Tab-separated table of C-alpha atoms in Angstrom:
chain	number	residue	atom	x	y	z
A	15	MET	CA	-11.095	41.422	-10.664
A	16	GLN	CA	-10.000	42.718	-7.309
A	17	GLN	CA	-6.678	44.514	-7.365
A	18	ASN	CA	-5.369	44.130	-3.804
A	19	GLU	CA	-1.835	42.805	-3.480
A	20	GLU	CA	-2.265	40.169	-0.803
A	21	HIS	CA	0.033	37.246	-1.537
A	22	VAL	CA	-1.742	33.906	-1.049
A	23	VAL	CA	0.621	30.959	-0.711
A	24	ILE	CA	-0.737	27.404	-0.986
A	25	ILE	CA	1.287	24.441	0.250
A	26	GLY	CA	0.235	21.404	-1.792
A	27	ASN	CA	-0.662	20.978	-5.461
A	28	GLY	CA	-3.301	18.264	-5.192
A	29	ILE	CA	-6.908	18.796	-6.225
A	30	ALA	CA	-7.610	21.090	-3.248
A	31	GLY	CA	-4.592	23.340	-3.714
A	32	ILE	CA	-4.891	23.580	-7.498
A	33	THR	CA	-8.628	24.266	-7.448
A	34	LEU	CA	-8.104	27.038	-4.919
A	35	ALA	CA	-5.415	28.678	-7.040
A	36	GLN	CA	-7.628	28.556	-10.128
A	37	ARG	CA	-10.651	30.000	-8.305
A	38	LEU	CA	-8.539	32.757	-6.786
A	39	ARG	CA	-7.156	33.708	-10.167
A	40	ALA	CA	-10.681	33.868	-11.579
A	41	ARG	CA	-11.649	36.358	-8.854
A	42	THR	CA	-8.503	38.396	-8.186
A	43	ALA	CA	-5.248	39.542	-9.798
A	44	SER	CA	-3.310	39.240	-6.529
A	45	PRO	CA	-0.167	37.061	-6.420
A	46	VAL	CA	-0.765	33.334	-5.919
A	47	THR	CA	2.022	30.832	-5.277
A	48	ILE	CA	1.820	27.035	-5.007
A	49	ILE	CA	4.588	25.103	-3.255
A	50	SER	CA	4.916	21.334	-3.547
A	51	ASP	CA	7.772	18.897	-3.031
A	52	GLU	CA	5.967	15.932	-4.612
A	53	ALA	CA	5.843	17.030	-8.252
A	54	ALA	CA	6.697	20.175	-10.168
A	55	ASN	CA	3.224	20.233	-11.693
A	56	HIS	CA	-0.246	19.055	-10.738
A	57	PHE	CA	-1.249	15.533	-11.821
A	58	SER	CA	-4.333	13.356	-11.451
A	59	ARG	CA	-3.713	11.237	-8.369
A	60	PRO	CA	-6.559	8.742	-9.034
A	61	ALA	CA	-4.920	7.929	-12.383
A	62	LEU	CA	-1.585	6.773	-10.928
A	63	MET	CA	-2.733	3.162	-11.076
A	64	TYR	CA	-3.341	3.410	-14.822
A	65	VAL	CA	0.209	4.626	-15.396
A	66	TYR	CA	1.512	1.550	-13.576
A	67	MET	CA	-0.772	-0.749	-15.572
A	68	GLY	CA	0.394	0.756	-18.860
A	69	HIS	CA	-2.981	2.219	-19.820
A	70	MET	CA	-1.627	5.786	-19.653
A	71	ARG	CA	1.695	7.588	-19.585
A	72	TYR	CA	2.625	10.042	-16.851
A	73	GLN	CA	2.276	12.970	-19.252
A	74	ASP	CA	-1.291	11.818	-19.934
A	75	ILE	CA	-2.305	12.458	-16.313
A	76	VAL	CA	-0.850	15.980	-16.172
A	77	PRO	CA	-3.870	18.101	-17.179
A	78	TYR	CA	-2.132	21.476	-17.499
A	79	PRO	CA	1.124	22.284	-19.342
A	80	GLU	CA	3.688	24.598	-17.805
A	81	SER	CA	2.518	27.381	-20.109
A	82	TYR	CA	-0.923	27.283	-18.443
A	83	TRP	CA	0.500	28.473	-15.124
A	84	GLN	CA	2.519	31.154	-16.839
A	85	GLU	CA	-0.571	32.424	-18.648
A	86	LYS	CA	-2.550	32.430	-15.381
A	87	GLN	CA	0.357	34.106	-13.564
A	88	ILE	CA	0.336	31.470	-10.833
A	89	SER	CA	3.827	30.826	-9.480
A	90	LEU	CA	4.938	27.217	-8.916
A	91	ILE	CA	7.750	26.293	-6.538
A	92	HIS	CA	8.994	22.699	-6.487
A	93	ASP	CA	10.507	22.510	-3.009
A	94	ARG	CA	9.767	21.313	0.514
A	95	VAL	CA	8.555	23.539	3.345
A	96	VAL	CA	10.624	22.514	6.365
A	97	SER	CA	9.224	25.021	8.847
A	98	ILE	CA	6.818	27.936	9.136
A	99	ASP	CA	7.443	31.171	11.016
A	100	PHE	CA	3.828	32.169	11.627
A	101	GLU	CA	4.741	35.334	13.525
A	102	ASN	CA	6.735	36.718	10.598
A	103	ARG	CA	4.580	35.003	7.946
A	104	THR	CA	7.554	33.239	6.400
A	105	LEU	CA	7.983	29.750	4.917
A	106	ASN	CA	11.435	28.189	5.164
A	107	LEU	CA	12.264	25.886	2.267
A	108	ARG	CA	14.733	23.032	2.033
A	109	GLN	CA	16.578	24.427	-0.993
A	110	GLY	CA	15.193	27.795	-2.014
A	111	GLN	CA	14.927	31.192	-0.389
A	112	PRO	CA	12.272	31.830	2.304
A	113	VAL	CA	8.840	32.796	0.990
A	114	LYS	CA	6.688	35.526	2.536
A	115	TYR	CA	2.912	35.273	2.589
A	116	SER	CA	-0.089	37.427	3.465
A	117	LYS	CA	-2.448	34.466	3.708
A	118	LEU	CA	-1.374	30.839	3.930
A	119	VAL	CA	-3.381	27.784	2.914
A	120	LEU	CA	-2.290	24.318	4.049
A	121	ALA	CA	-3.393	21.707	1.522
A	122	VAL	CA	-0.706	19.196	2.411
A	123	GLY	CA	-2.740	15.999	2.017
A	124	SER	CA	-2.241	12.729	3.842
A	125	SER	CA	0.166	9.821	4.169
A	126	ALA	CA	-0.084	6.102	4.828
A	127	VAL	CA	-0.584	4.694	8.311
A	128	TYR	CA	1.949	2.132	9.534
A	129	TYR	CA	1.590	0.268	12.843
A	130	ASN	CA	5.231	-0.394	13.739
A	131	TRP	CA	5.228	-3.967	12.484
A	132	PRO	CA	8.587	-5.722	12.774
A	133	GLY	CA	10.170	-5.708	9.331
A	134	GLN	CA	8.145	-2.813	7.911
A	135	ASN	CA	11.364	-1.117	6.752
A	136	TYR	CA	12.435	-3.989	4.528
A	137	LYS	CA	12.918	-3.240	0.843
A	138	GLY	CA	9.664	-4.096	-0.921
A	139	VAL	CA	7.335	-2.681	1.758
A	140	GLN	CA	5.471	0.454	0.711
A	141	SER	CA	2.192	2.329	0.362
A	142	LEU	CA	0.671	3.966	-2.725
A	143	ILE	CA	-0.281	7.606	-2.276
A	144	THR	CA	2.339	9.836	-3.875
A	145	LEU	CA	4.045	10.028	-7.246
A	146	GLN	CA	7.213	8.822	-5.535
A	147	ASP	CA	5.279	5.775	-4.277
A	148	LEU	CA	4.309	4.950	-7.856
A	149	GLU	CA	7.881	5.241	-9.070
A	150	LEU	CA	9.103	3.038	-6.215
A	151	MET	CA	6.409	0.446	-6.890
A	152	GLN	CA	7.386	0.327	-10.562
A	153	GLN	CA	10.967	-0.428	-9.532
A	154	GLN	CA	10.230	-2.891	-6.735
A	155	THR	CA	7.765	-5.139	-8.537
A	156	ILE	CA	9.756	-5.976	-11.668
A	157	GLY	CA	9.755	-9.735	-12.212
A	158	LEU	CA	7.998	-10.604	-8.945
A	159	LYS	CA	5.818	-13.675	-8.548
A	160	GLU	CA	3.951	-13.056	-5.275
A	161	ALA	CA	2.711	-9.998	-3.426
A	162	VAL	CA	0.687	-9.311	-0.278
A	163	ILE	CA	-1.541	-6.312	0.370
A	164	VAL	CA	-2.235	-5.471	4.011
A	165	GLY	CA	-5.594	-3.744	4.400
A	166	GLY	CA	-9.011	-4.093	2.829
A	167	GLY	CA	-9.900	-0.604	1.668
A	168	LEU	CA	-10.127	1.187	-1.659
A	169	ILE	CA	-6.367	1.760	-1.951
A	170	GLY	CA	-5.807	-1.921	-1.200
A	171	ILE	CA	-7.988	-3.133	-4.047
A	172	GLU	CA	-6.324	-0.657	-6.419
A	173	MET	CA	-2.899	-2.013	-5.525
A	174	ALA	CA	-4.161	-5.571	-5.932
A	175	GLU	CA	-5.510	-4.804	-9.408
A	176	MET	CA	-2.256	-3.106	-10.397
A	177	LEU	CA	-0.133	-6.057	-9.324
A	178	GLN	CA	-2.452	-8.608	-10.895
A	179	SER	CA	-2.183	-6.754	-14.216
A	180	LYS	CA	1.544	-7.623	-14.186
A	181	GLY	CA	0.852	-11.323	-13.669
A	182	ILE	CA	1.753	-11.231	-9.970
A	183	ALA	CA	-0.203	-13.513	-7.624
A	184	VAL	CA	-1.892	-11.314	-5.019
A	185	THR	CA	-3.027	-12.097	-1.477
A	186	VAL	CA	-4.900	-9.477	0.545
A	187	VAL	CA	-4.911	-9.563	4.352
A	188	VAL	CA	-8.240	-8.232	5.667
A	189	ARG	CA	-8.980	-7.697	9.340
A	190	GLU	CA	-12.777	-7.857	8.874
A	191	SER	CA	-14.800	-10.980	8.102
A	192	LEU	CA	-15.728	-9.514	4.699
A	193	TYR	CA	-14.009	-7.074	2.372
A	194	TRP	CA	-14.639	-3.460	3.490
A	195	ARG	CA	-17.151	-4.632	6.075
A	196	SER	CA	-16.122	-1.592	8.105
A	197	ASN	CA	-18.008	0.569	5.594
A	198	LEU	CA	-20.521	-1.682	3.839
A	199	PRO	CA	-23.605	-3.542	5.068
A	200	THR	CA	-23.228	-7.323	5.148
A	201	ALA	CA	-25.015	-7.975	1.837
A	202	GLU	CA	-22.909	-5.494	-0.126
A	203	ALA	CA	-19.683	-6.563	1.575
A	204	SER	CA	-20.462	-10.204	0.775
A	205	LEU	CA	-21.018	-9.359	-2.885
A	206	VAL	CA	-17.771	-7.399	-3.084
A	207	THR	CA	-15.871	-10.189	-1.321
A	208	GLU	CA	-17.187	-12.841	-3.675
A	209	HIS	CA	-16.428	-10.689	-6.714
A	210	ILE	CA	-12.815	-10.096	-5.668
A	211	GLN	CA	-12.272	-13.796	-5.046
A	212	ASN	CA	-13.844	-14.731	-8.382
A	213	CYS	CA	-11.392	-12.377	-10.080
A	214	GLY	CA	-8.477	-14.464	-8.830
A	215	ILE	CA	-7.328	-12.480	-5.806
A	216	LYS	CA	-6.873	-14.463	-2.601
A	217	LEU	CA	-8.417	-12.939	0.514
A	218	LEU	CA	-7.284	-13.841	4.028
A	219	LEU	CA	-10.322	-12.676	5.988
A	220	SER	CA	-10.431	-12.081	9.756
A	221	SER	CA	-6.632	-11.906	9.656
A	222	GLU	CA	-4.055	-9.478	11.014
A	223	LEU	CA	-0.413	-8.866	10.229
A	224	LYS	CA	2.072	-9.665	12.994
A	225	GLU	CA	5.387	-9.134	11.233
A	226	ILE	CA	7.108	-8.894	7.863
A	227	THR	CA	9.977	-11.287	7.270
A	228	GLY	CA	13.077	-10.687	5.183
A	229	ASP	CA	16.510	-11.983	4.207
A	230	GLU	CA	20.028	-10.902	5.157
A	231	LYS	CA	20.039	-8.355	2.321
A	232	GLY	CA	16.985	-6.571	3.699
A	233	ASN	CA	14.552	-7.826	1.080
A	234	VAL	CA	11.010	-8.959	1.885
A	235	THR	CA	10.502	-12.721	1.918
A	236	GLY	CA	7.021	-12.985	3.402
A	237	ILE	CA	4.640	-12.091	6.203
A	238	ARG	CA	3.514	-13.769	9.413
A	239	LEU	CA	-0.029	-13.374	10.728
A	240	THR	CA	-1.117	-13.171	14.350
A	241	ASP	CA	-2.501	-16.733	14.155
A	242	GLY	CA	0.918	-18.048	13.083
A	243	ARG	CA	0.223	-18.552	9.389
A	244	GLU	CA	2.946	-17.485	6.968
A	245	VAL	CA	2.625	-16.220	3.407
A	246	ARG	CA	5.562	-16.045	1.038
A	247	CYS	CA	5.961	-12.861	-1.034
A	248	GLN	CA	8.508	-10.425	-2.411
A	249	PHE	CA	6.389	-7.281	-2.016
A	250	VAL	CA	4.097	-5.971	0.729
A	251	GLY	CA	1.661	-3.158	-0.039
A	252	ILE	CA	0.435	-1.185	2.961
A	253	ALA	CA	-3.205	-0.058	2.669
A	254	THR	CA	-4.235	0.309	6.309
A	255	GLY	CA	-5.555	3.838	6.021
A	256	VAL	CA	-4.197	7.369	5.761
A	257	LYS	CA	-3.467	10.189	8.201
A	258	PRO	CA	-3.175	13.955	7.655
A	259	ASN	CA	0.331	15.294	7.047
A	260	THR	CA	0.907	17.345	10.177
A	261	ALA	CA	4.380	16.227	11.328
A	262	PHE	CA	6.076	19.394	10.076
A	263	LEU	CA	3.759	21.444	12.321
A	264	GLU	CA	4.569	19.657	15.576
A	265	GLN	CA	6.863	22.418	16.863
A	266	SER	CA	4.421	25.203	15.995
A	267	ASP	CA	1.504	26.713	17.913
A	268	ILE	CA	-1.151	25.770	15.380
A	269	GLU	CA	-3.857	23.540	16.873
A	270	THR	CA	-3.905	19.964	15.602
A	271	ASP	CA	-5.563	16.700	16.523
A	272	LYS	CA	-5.667	13.949	13.925
A	273	GLY	CA	-5.529	16.770	11.392
A	274	ILE	CA	-5.177	20.548	11.363
A	275	LEU	CA	-8.162	21.850	13.320
A	276	ILE	CA	-10.437	24.263	11.451
A	277	ASN	CA	-13.859	25.867	11.715
A	278	HIS	CA	-16.417	25.816	8.901
A	279	TYR	CA	-14.618	28.708	7.191
A	280	PHE	CA	-11.385	26.630	7.068
A	281	GLU	CA	-9.725	28.985	9.532
A	282	THR	CA	-7.085	27.490	11.799
A	283	SER	CA	-6.099	28.731	15.251
A	284	ILE	CA	-3.611	31.169	13.666
A	285	PRO	CA	-4.892	34.297	11.892
A	286	ASP	CA	-4.761	34.242	8.068
A	287	VAL	CA	-3.804	30.550	8.022
A	288	TYR	CA	-6.283	28.072	6.549
A	289	ALA	CA	-6.391	24.325	5.898
A	290	ILE	CA	-8.312	22.376	3.246
A	291	GLY	CA	-8.456	18.860	1.840
A	292	ASP	CA	-7.200	15.667	3.473
A	293	CYS	CA	-5.194	17.450	6.167
A	294	ALA	CA	-8.118	19.513	7.510
A	295	GLN	CA	-10.169	18.381	10.517
A	296	PHE	CA	-13.375	20.162	11.484
A	297	LYS	CA	-13.214	21.129	15.128
A	298	GLU	CA	-17.003	20.958	15.489
A	299	PRO	CA	-18.406	18.735	12.730
A	300	ALA	CA	-22.160	18.663	12.233
A	301	PRO	CA	-23.956	15.774	13.987
A	302	GLY	CA	-23.381	12.553	12.089
A	303	GLU	CA	-20.758	14.128	9.816
A	304	PRO	CA	-17.073	13.086	9.702
A	305	ALA	CA	-14.459	15.433	11.110
A	306	LEU	CA	-12.091	14.467	8.299
A	307	GLU	CA	-13.324	14.548	4.698
A	308	GLN	CA	-10.608	12.783	2.721
A	309	LEU	CA	-12.209	12.534	-0.701
A	310	TRP	CA	-11.343	14.030	-4.085
A	311	TYR	CA	-14.628	15.867	-4.502
A	312	THR	CA	-14.683	17.287	-0.967
A	313	GLY	CA	-11.164	18.632	-1.451
A	314	ARG	CA	-12.426	20.491	-4.499
A	315	GLN	CA	-15.460	21.794	-2.590
A	316	HIS	CA	-13.231	23.006	0.254
A	317	ALA	CA	-11.204	25.005	-2.252
A	318	GLU	CA	-14.205	26.486	-4.036
A	319	THR	CA	-15.704	27.665	-0.747
A	320	LEU	CA	-12.481	29.088	0.654
A	321	ALA	CA	-11.793	31.019	-2.566
A	322	GLU	CA	-14.885	33.112	-1.918
A	323	THR	CA	-13.827	33.887	1.651
A	324	LEU	CA	-10.318	34.861	0.557
A	325	THR	CA	-11.680	37.269	-2.042
A	326	GLY	CA	-14.072	39.154	0.181
A	327	LYS	CA	-17.238	37.056	0.361
A	328	ARG	CA	-17.019	35.147	3.635
A	329	LYS	CA	-18.760	31.833	3.080
A	330	ARG	CA	-19.480	28.956	5.446
A	331	TYR	CA	-18.780	25.474	4.081
A	332	GLU	CA	-21.849	23.363	3.355
A	333	ARG	CA	-20.875	20.055	1.790
A	334	GLY	CA	-24.334	18.765	0.997
A	335	PRO	CA	-25.179	15.046	0.859
A	336	TRP	CA	-22.278	12.640	1.196
A	337	PHE	CA	-21.065	10.971	-1.977
A	338	ASN	CA	-18.315	8.546	-2.906
A	339	SER	CA	-17.498	6.374	-5.888
A	340	ALA	CA	-14.840	3.788	-6.591
A	341	LYS	CA	-14.249	0.488	-8.346
A	342	PHE	CA	-13.700	-2.970	-6.924
A	343	LEU	CA	-11.767	-4.246	-9.933
A	344	ASN	CA	-14.349	-4.051	-12.736
A	345	MET	CA	-17.349	-3.529	-10.440
A	346	GLU	CA	-18.358	0.098	-9.931
A	347	TYR	CA	-19.459	1.375	-6.542
A	348	GLN	CA	-21.446	4.489	-5.674
A	349	THR	CA	-22.882	5.650	-2.379
A	350	TYR	CA	-25.061	8.660	-1.668
A	351	GLY	CA	-26.091	10.036	1.718
A	352	PHE	CA	-26.216	7.864	4.820
A	353	VAL	CA	-25.866	4.091	4.404
A	354	PRO	CA	-23.890	2.817	7.410
A	355	ARG	CA	-22.569	-0.702	7.876
A	356	ALA	CA	-25.468	-1.335	10.289
A	357	TRP	CA	-28.511	0.603	11.488
A	358	ASP	CA	-31.310	0.590	14.045
A	359	GLU	CA	-34.057	-1.456	12.388
A	360	GLN	CA	-36.650	0.284	14.537
A	361	GLN	CA	-35.635	3.591	12.967
A	362	TYR	CA	-34.628	2.678	9.412
A	363	ASP	CA	-35.618	0.224	6.717
A	364	SER	CA	-34.415	-0.377	3.175
A	365	LEU	CA	-35.273	-1.802	-0.188
A	366	TYR	CA	-32.448	-4.105	-1.268
A	367	TRP	CA	-32.157	-5.947	-4.553
A	368	GLN	CA	-29.280	-8.118	-5.697
A	369	HIS	CA	-28.932	-9.908	-8.995
A	370	SER	CA	-29.027	-13.692	-8.694
A	371	THR	CA	-25.884	-14.227	-10.785
A	372	ALA	CA	-24.309	-10.888	-11.759
A	373	CYS	CA	-22.378	-8.514	-9.506
A	374	LYS	CA	-25.121	-5.912	-9.226
A	375	ALA	CA	-27.047	-4.567	-6.252
A	376	ILE	CA	-29.197	-1.594	-5.222
A	377	ARG	CA	-30.040	-0.491	-1.686
A	378	ILE	CA	-32.280	2.450	-0.790
A	379	LEU	CA	-32.327	3.287	2.921
A	380	TYR	CA	-35.148	5.366	4.426
A	381	GLU	CA	-36.652	6.353	7.762
A	382	GLN	CA	-39.386	4.061	9.042
A	383	GLN	CA	-41.622	6.783	10.460
A	384	THR	CA	-41.410	9.475	7.787
A	385	GLY	CA	-40.282	7.489	4.755
A	386	GLN	CA	-37.543	10.073	4.156
A	387	LEU	CA	-34.687	8.899	1.962
A	388	LYS	CA	-31.414	8.607	3.882
A	389	GLY	CA	-29.018	6.965	1.440
A	390	ILE	CA	-28.358	4.816	-1.625
A	391	ASN	CA	-25.755	2.102	-2.283
A	392	LEU	CA	-25.049	0.900	-5.813
A	393	LEU	CA	-22.804	-1.931	-6.982
A	394	GLY	CA	-22.339	-2.611	-10.691
A	395	ILE	CA	-24.950	0.060	-11.508
A	396	ARG	CA	-24.563	3.821	-11.888
A	397	TYR	CA	-27.098	6.503	-11.005
A	398	ARG	CA	-27.136	10.192	-11.901
A	399	HIS	CA	-25.324	12.179	-9.263
A	400	ASP	CA	-27.406	15.326	-9.686
A	401	LEU	CA	-30.700	13.473	-9.267
A	402	CYS	CA	-29.602	11.500	-6.187
A	403	HIS	CA	-28.202	14.711	-4.711
A	404	THR	CA	-31.566	16.438	-5.281
A	405	TRP	CA	-33.509	13.606	-3.649
A	406	LEU	CA	-31.379	13.840	-0.514
A	407	GLN	CA	-31.122	17.602	-0.380
A	408	GLN	CA	-34.875	18.091	-0.829
A	409	LYS	CA	-35.645	15.291	1.633
A	410	TYR	CA	-37.604	13.076	-0.741
A	411	THR	CA	-39.577	10.191	0.690
A	412	ILE	CA	-39.128	6.649	-0.552
A	413	HIS	CA	-42.447	7.074	-2.378
A	414	GLN	CA	-41.253	10.154	-4.267
A	415	VAL	CA	-37.974	8.426	-5.112
A	416	MET	CA	-39.757	5.424	-6.590
A	417	GLN	CA	-41.838	7.713	-8.795
A	418	GLU	CA	-38.650	9.137	-10.323
A	419	LEU	CA	-36.526	5.998	-10.252
A	420	LYS	CA	-36.689	5.508	-14.019
A	421	ALA	CA	-34.737	8.756	-14.520
A	422	ALA	CA	-31.861	7.821	-12.192
A	423	ASN	CA	-30.037	5.117	-14.138
A	424	PHE	CA	-26.877	6.366	-15.811
A	425	ASP	CA	-25.708	3.108	-17.402
A	426	PRO	CA	-24.994	3.102	-21.158
A	427	GLU	CA	-27.834	3.013	-23.664
A	428	PHE	CA	-29.199	-0.505	-24.263
A	429	ALA	CA	-27.718	-1.748	-20.971
A	430	LYS	CA	-30.150	-3.813	-18.945
A	431	ARG	CA	-32.227	-1.991	-16.367
A	432	TYR	CA	-32.851	-3.509	-12.954
A	433	GLU	CA	-35.111	-0.908	-11.382
A	434	PRO	CA	-38.323	-2.877	-12.147
A	435	ALA	CA	-37.243	-5.574	-9.703
A	436	LEU	CA	-36.758	-2.971	-6.992
A	437	LEU	CA	-40.092	-1.411	-7.839
A	438	GLU	CA	-41.737	-4.805	-7.442
A	439	GLN	CA	-40.318	-4.982	-3.918
A	440	TYR	CA	-41.685	-1.532	-3.246
A	441	TYR	CA	-45.214	-2.473	-4.316
A	442	PHE	CA	-45.045	-5.595	-2.190
A	443	LYS	CA	-43.996	-3.561	0.852
A	444	PHE	CA	-46.396	-0.668	0.195
A	445	PRO	CA	-49.401	-2.278	-1.597
A	446	ASP	CA	-51.843	0.480	-0.689
A	447	HIS	CA	-49.674	3.452	-1.526
A	448	SER	CA	-51.079	6.156	-3.793
A	449	ILE	CA	-48.744	5.390	-6.712
A	450	GLU	CA	-50.914	3.372	-9.094
A	451	LYS	CA	-49.267	0.448	-10.787
A	452	LYS	CA	-51.295	0.802	-13.955
A	453	GLU	CA	-50.128	4.406	-14.456
A	454	THR	CA	-46.461	3.807	-13.717
A	455	THR	CA	-44.110	3.603	-16.686
A	456	TRP	CA	-41.855	1.135	-14.894
A	457	TRP	CA	-44.808	-1.076	-14.040
A	458	LYS	CA	-45.814	-1.204	-17.713
A	459	LEU	CA	-42.234	-2.071	-18.625
A	460	ARG	CA	-42.158	-4.738	-15.901
A	461	LYS	CA	-44.980	-6.614	-17.631
A	462	LEU	CA	-43.108	-6.689	-20.919
A	463	ILE	CA	-39.818	-8.239	-19.776
A	464	PRO	CA	-38.981	-11.661	-18.290
A	465	SER	CA	-38.326	-11.970	-14.605
A	466	ILE	CA	-34.973	-10.338	-13.934
A	467	SER	CA	-34.213	-12.922	-11.294
A	468	LYS	CA	-33.968	-15.476	-14.100
A	469	THR	CA	-31.603	-13.371	-16.190
A	470	THR	CA	-28.040	-14.640	-16.339
A	471	GLU	CA	-25.127	-12.308	-16.724
A	472	ASN	CA	-21.414	-12.591	-16.115
A	473	CYS	CA	-19.502	-10.391	-13.688
């Protein structure tokens, strides 16, 4: 371990902040302090919904006991940073004494986006991001009959599932014509939309919120849409996106835009101040890459990379192929690489298979000219992350991918396999390609099973 005495202070104890602290401790004995006003200890944010639904207790989503931090000699401060004196390297706290730092890392996360709707301050209107949001939602939804979710993203469907688990009738207001059409191609978005509706959640598509209505006591009574329709409810969940937490930096000299501006070493405009996770915005993102990477796994990667820089091995951040996973109720979703909502059909093509009755689909997108794999979408089916990552990183062609397709499926043993149907499409599209049907394991298997299109399976 290195023995310098630089004091690294991290604001935020989410996955980015905690991972950084752990990696620093593995590489140096220098003082490390984490400050957070949300919770005294780190917890698993993706698991908040399961606490609400009764599948887990709060203590079940706290992965490290207090003794862990004592053993690692990482100091935890449960307080709010109200201002930062960058010149004197001092953090001013709401309750405690000021904290000095040698290097400062901002891992302050994000917050919900509101659009100044009339009535948005009524009791019963809230988002779901923080631990405090969970506690408020537990209080505000006791005994309710009807709820509305505004927004059609991943947080929105989580909130809908949570409320439905309590027997509350849920309506979701979606601006697009299909659920998450802003991110998914039409076929996938249609499948997701149908699945959500079949699970008993009402979708108001191509709809926008105009105002939230309430009674004389300040309680929510319903919503009104821009087309004049009204929906009665006693709770309104806001899921219209998130924004980096930068408000407390507005009076400082640090450069911000939507987020805290950084280079690919996570350095901000102020020396020895860094930003990682949801709050960080790349000043010069690579072509085709997002400036904001607000995902759990990218927050962890930010921290792992920065830890090396802070301990003497300056390292540029290289994310690798894009990846995301989620669930639309009981339907799993994975995406790898580049699969936009729409693409230039002169430049790209895809193999797309969808089950005739079950909620399952596979799309493999590739370049027309070179055949190079660009991305994969999966619904109701899971593939191995390491293999898909390798295909993209090593620039596999569609032909190479199809040769290895049998190794990709990560579904449980004895679960049905749907790759033969996709392989059949491939042979139809590329009948003269060098892969020989008679020597392909999947082709042999294809002859032995009934046509998958005739298979029936419930969602």
